[in-house]
Coordinates of C-alpha atoms in Angstrom, one line a residue:
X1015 CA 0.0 0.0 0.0
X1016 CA 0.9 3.8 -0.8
X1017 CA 1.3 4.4 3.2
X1018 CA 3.9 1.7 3.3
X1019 CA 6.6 4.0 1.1
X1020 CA 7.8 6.5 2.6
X1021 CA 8.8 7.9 -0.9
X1022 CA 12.9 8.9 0.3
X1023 CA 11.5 11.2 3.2
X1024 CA 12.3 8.4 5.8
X1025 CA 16.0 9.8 6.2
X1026 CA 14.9 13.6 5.8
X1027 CA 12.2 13.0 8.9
X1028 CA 14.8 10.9 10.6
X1029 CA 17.4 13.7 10.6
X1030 CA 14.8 16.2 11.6
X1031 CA 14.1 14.6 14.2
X1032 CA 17.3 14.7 15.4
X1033 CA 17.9 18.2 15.0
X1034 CA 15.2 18.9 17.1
X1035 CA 16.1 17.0 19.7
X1036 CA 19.5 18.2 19.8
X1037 CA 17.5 21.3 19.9
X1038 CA 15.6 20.8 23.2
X1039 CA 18.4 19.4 24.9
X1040 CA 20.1 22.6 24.7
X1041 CA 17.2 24.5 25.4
X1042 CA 16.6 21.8 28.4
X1043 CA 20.1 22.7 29.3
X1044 CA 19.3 26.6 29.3
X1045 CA 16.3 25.9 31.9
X1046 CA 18.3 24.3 33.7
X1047 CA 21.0 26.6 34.3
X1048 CA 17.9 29.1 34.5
X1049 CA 16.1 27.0 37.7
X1050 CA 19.3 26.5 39.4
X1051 CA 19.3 30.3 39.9
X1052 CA 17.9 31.4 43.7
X1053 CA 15.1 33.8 42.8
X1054 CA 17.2 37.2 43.5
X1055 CA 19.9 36.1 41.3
X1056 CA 17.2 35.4 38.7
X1057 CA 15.7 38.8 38.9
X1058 CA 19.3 40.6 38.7
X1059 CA 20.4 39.0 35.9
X1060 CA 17.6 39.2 33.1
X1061 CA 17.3 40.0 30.5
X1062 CA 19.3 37.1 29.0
X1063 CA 20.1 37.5 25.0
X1064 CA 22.2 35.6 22.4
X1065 CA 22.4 35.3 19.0
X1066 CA 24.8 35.1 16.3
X1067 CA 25.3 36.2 13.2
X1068 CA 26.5 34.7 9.7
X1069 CA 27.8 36.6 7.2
X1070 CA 30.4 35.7 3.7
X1071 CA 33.4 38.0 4.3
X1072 CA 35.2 39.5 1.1
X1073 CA 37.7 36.1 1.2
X1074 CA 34.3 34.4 0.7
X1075 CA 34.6 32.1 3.5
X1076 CA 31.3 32.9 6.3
X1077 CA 32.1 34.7 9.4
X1078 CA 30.3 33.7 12.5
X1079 CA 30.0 36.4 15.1
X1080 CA 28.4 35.6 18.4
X1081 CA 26.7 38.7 20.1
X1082 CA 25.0 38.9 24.0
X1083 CA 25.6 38.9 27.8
X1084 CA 25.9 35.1 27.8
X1085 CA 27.3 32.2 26.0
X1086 CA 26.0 28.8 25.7
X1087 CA 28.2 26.1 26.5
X1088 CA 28.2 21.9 27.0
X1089 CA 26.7 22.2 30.4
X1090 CA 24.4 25.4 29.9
X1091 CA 24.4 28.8 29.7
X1092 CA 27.5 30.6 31.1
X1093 CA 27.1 33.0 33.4
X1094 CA 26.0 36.1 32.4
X1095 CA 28.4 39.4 32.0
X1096 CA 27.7 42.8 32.8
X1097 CA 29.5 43.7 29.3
X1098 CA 27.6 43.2 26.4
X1099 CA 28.9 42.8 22.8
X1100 CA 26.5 44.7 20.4
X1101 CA 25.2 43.3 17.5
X1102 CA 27.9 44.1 14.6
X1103 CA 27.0 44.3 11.0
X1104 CA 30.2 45.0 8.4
X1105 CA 30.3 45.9 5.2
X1106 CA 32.9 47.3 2.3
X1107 CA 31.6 49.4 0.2
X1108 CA 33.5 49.0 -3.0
X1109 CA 32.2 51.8 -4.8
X1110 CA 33.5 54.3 -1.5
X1111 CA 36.5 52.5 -1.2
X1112 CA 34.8 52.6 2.6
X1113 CA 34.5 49.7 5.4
X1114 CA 30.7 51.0 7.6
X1115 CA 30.5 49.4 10.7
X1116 CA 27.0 49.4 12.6
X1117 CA 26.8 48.8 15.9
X1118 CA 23.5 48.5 17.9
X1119 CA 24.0 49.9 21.3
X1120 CA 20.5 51.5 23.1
X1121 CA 20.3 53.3 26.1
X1122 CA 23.8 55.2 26.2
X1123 CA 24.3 58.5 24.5
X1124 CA 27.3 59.3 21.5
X1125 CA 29.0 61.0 24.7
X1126 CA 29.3 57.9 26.2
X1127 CA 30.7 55.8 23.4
X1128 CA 34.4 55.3 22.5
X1129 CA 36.1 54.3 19.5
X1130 CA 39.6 53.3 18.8
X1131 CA 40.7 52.4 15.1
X1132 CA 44.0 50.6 14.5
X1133 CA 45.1 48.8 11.2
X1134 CA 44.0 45.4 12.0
X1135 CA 40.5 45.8 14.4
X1136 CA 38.3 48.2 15.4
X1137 CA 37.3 48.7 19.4
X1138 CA 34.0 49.9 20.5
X1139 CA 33.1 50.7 24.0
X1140 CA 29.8 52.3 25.6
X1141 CA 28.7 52.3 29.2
X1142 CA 25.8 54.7 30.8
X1143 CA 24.6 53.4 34.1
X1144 CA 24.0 49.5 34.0
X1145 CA 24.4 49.1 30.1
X1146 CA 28.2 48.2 29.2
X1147 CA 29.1 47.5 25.7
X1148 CA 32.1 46.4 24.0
X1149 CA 33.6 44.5 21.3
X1150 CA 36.4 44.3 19.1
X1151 CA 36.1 43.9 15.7
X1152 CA 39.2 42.4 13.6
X1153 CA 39.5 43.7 9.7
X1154 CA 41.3 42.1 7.0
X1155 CA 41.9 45.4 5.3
X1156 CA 43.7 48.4 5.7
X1157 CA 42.4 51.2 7.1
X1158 CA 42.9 55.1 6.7
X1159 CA 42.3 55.8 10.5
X1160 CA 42.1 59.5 10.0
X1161 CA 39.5 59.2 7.8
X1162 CA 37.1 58.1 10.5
X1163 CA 33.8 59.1 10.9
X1164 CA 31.0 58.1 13.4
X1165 CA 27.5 59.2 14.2
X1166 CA 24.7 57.9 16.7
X1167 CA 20.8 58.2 16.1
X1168 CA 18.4 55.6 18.2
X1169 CA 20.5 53.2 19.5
X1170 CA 22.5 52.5 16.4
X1171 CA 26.2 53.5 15.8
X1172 CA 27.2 53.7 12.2
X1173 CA 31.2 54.4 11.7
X1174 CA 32.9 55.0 8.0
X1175 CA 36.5 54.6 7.5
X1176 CA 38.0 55.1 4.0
X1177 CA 40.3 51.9 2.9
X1178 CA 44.1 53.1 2.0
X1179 CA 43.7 50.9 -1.3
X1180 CA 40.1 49.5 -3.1
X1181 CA 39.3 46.0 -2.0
X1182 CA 40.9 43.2 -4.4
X1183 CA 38.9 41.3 -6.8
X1184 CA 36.9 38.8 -6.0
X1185 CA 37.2 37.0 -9.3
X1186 CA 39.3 37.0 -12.2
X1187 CA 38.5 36.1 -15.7
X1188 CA 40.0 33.2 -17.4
X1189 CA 40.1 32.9 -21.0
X1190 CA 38.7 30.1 -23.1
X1191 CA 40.3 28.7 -25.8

């Protein structure tokens, strides 16, 4: 009968399955940690966040970029920090010969953020009463650092720095023969 075959999504459901419960063991994991917490320490340390991000670099290869005031781990969540990394978001802008950094940072002020350029990463620092950012951001290309410009508007910190030479290629073109 037609409900006998399973038509090659056997394996598909099978590894679903697992994903999921790979899944909810590490959100089982996160409770945990979460319950082992005496009830003051639970109401000091929220909000818990985490995420990450995934982006394809100009070498092509992805770039994962964890972001938050805790990080998961084999046993749970670690404990949470005071200091949170912002959520990052590079990009070179070919045509500006420009790198743009944003950087989402609420509740501080642009007189309470700091930023330090060198040729090989970019530092950023906030802190305004109980927020505390920071994160340090490494570049693969080099950077004018007196070109430097940042500005602040709701929450979000966007910084331009010109490149001292355009990014290279990404391809080249063969010829056929």
């Amino acid at each position: 009968m037609w409900r006998d075959r399973d038509f090659g999504f056997g394996s598909m459901f099978e590894q679903m399955d697992t994903e999921f419960a790979e899944a909810e063991e590490m959100l089982n994991r996160m409770f945990r940690t979460v319950r082992g917490l005496r009830p003051e320490e639970l109401a000091e340390s929220f909000p818990y966040y985490y995420g990450y991000q995934v982006t394809v670099g100009p070498d092509g290869k992805p770039h994962v970029r964890e972001f938050g005031n805790i990080k998961p781990s084999a046993k749970g969540l670690v404990a949470p920090s005071e200091v949170r990394e912002p959520l990052i978001d590079t990009v070179v802008d070919e045509k500006e010969n420009t790198l743009i950094i944003t950087a989402e940072m609420p509740g501080v002020t642009k007189q309470d953020i700091k930023v330090s350029v060198s040729q090989d990463s970019v530092s950023i620092r906030a802190e305004k009463g109980e927020k505390k950012y920071q994160t340090k951001i490494p570049v693969n290309v080099a950077l004018d650092e007196k070109t430097s410009k940042a500005s602040y508007a709701n929450g979000i910190l966007e910084l331009k720095i010109k490149l001292k030479e355009p990014p290279k290629p990404k391809a080249t073109d063969v010829k056929v023969e």
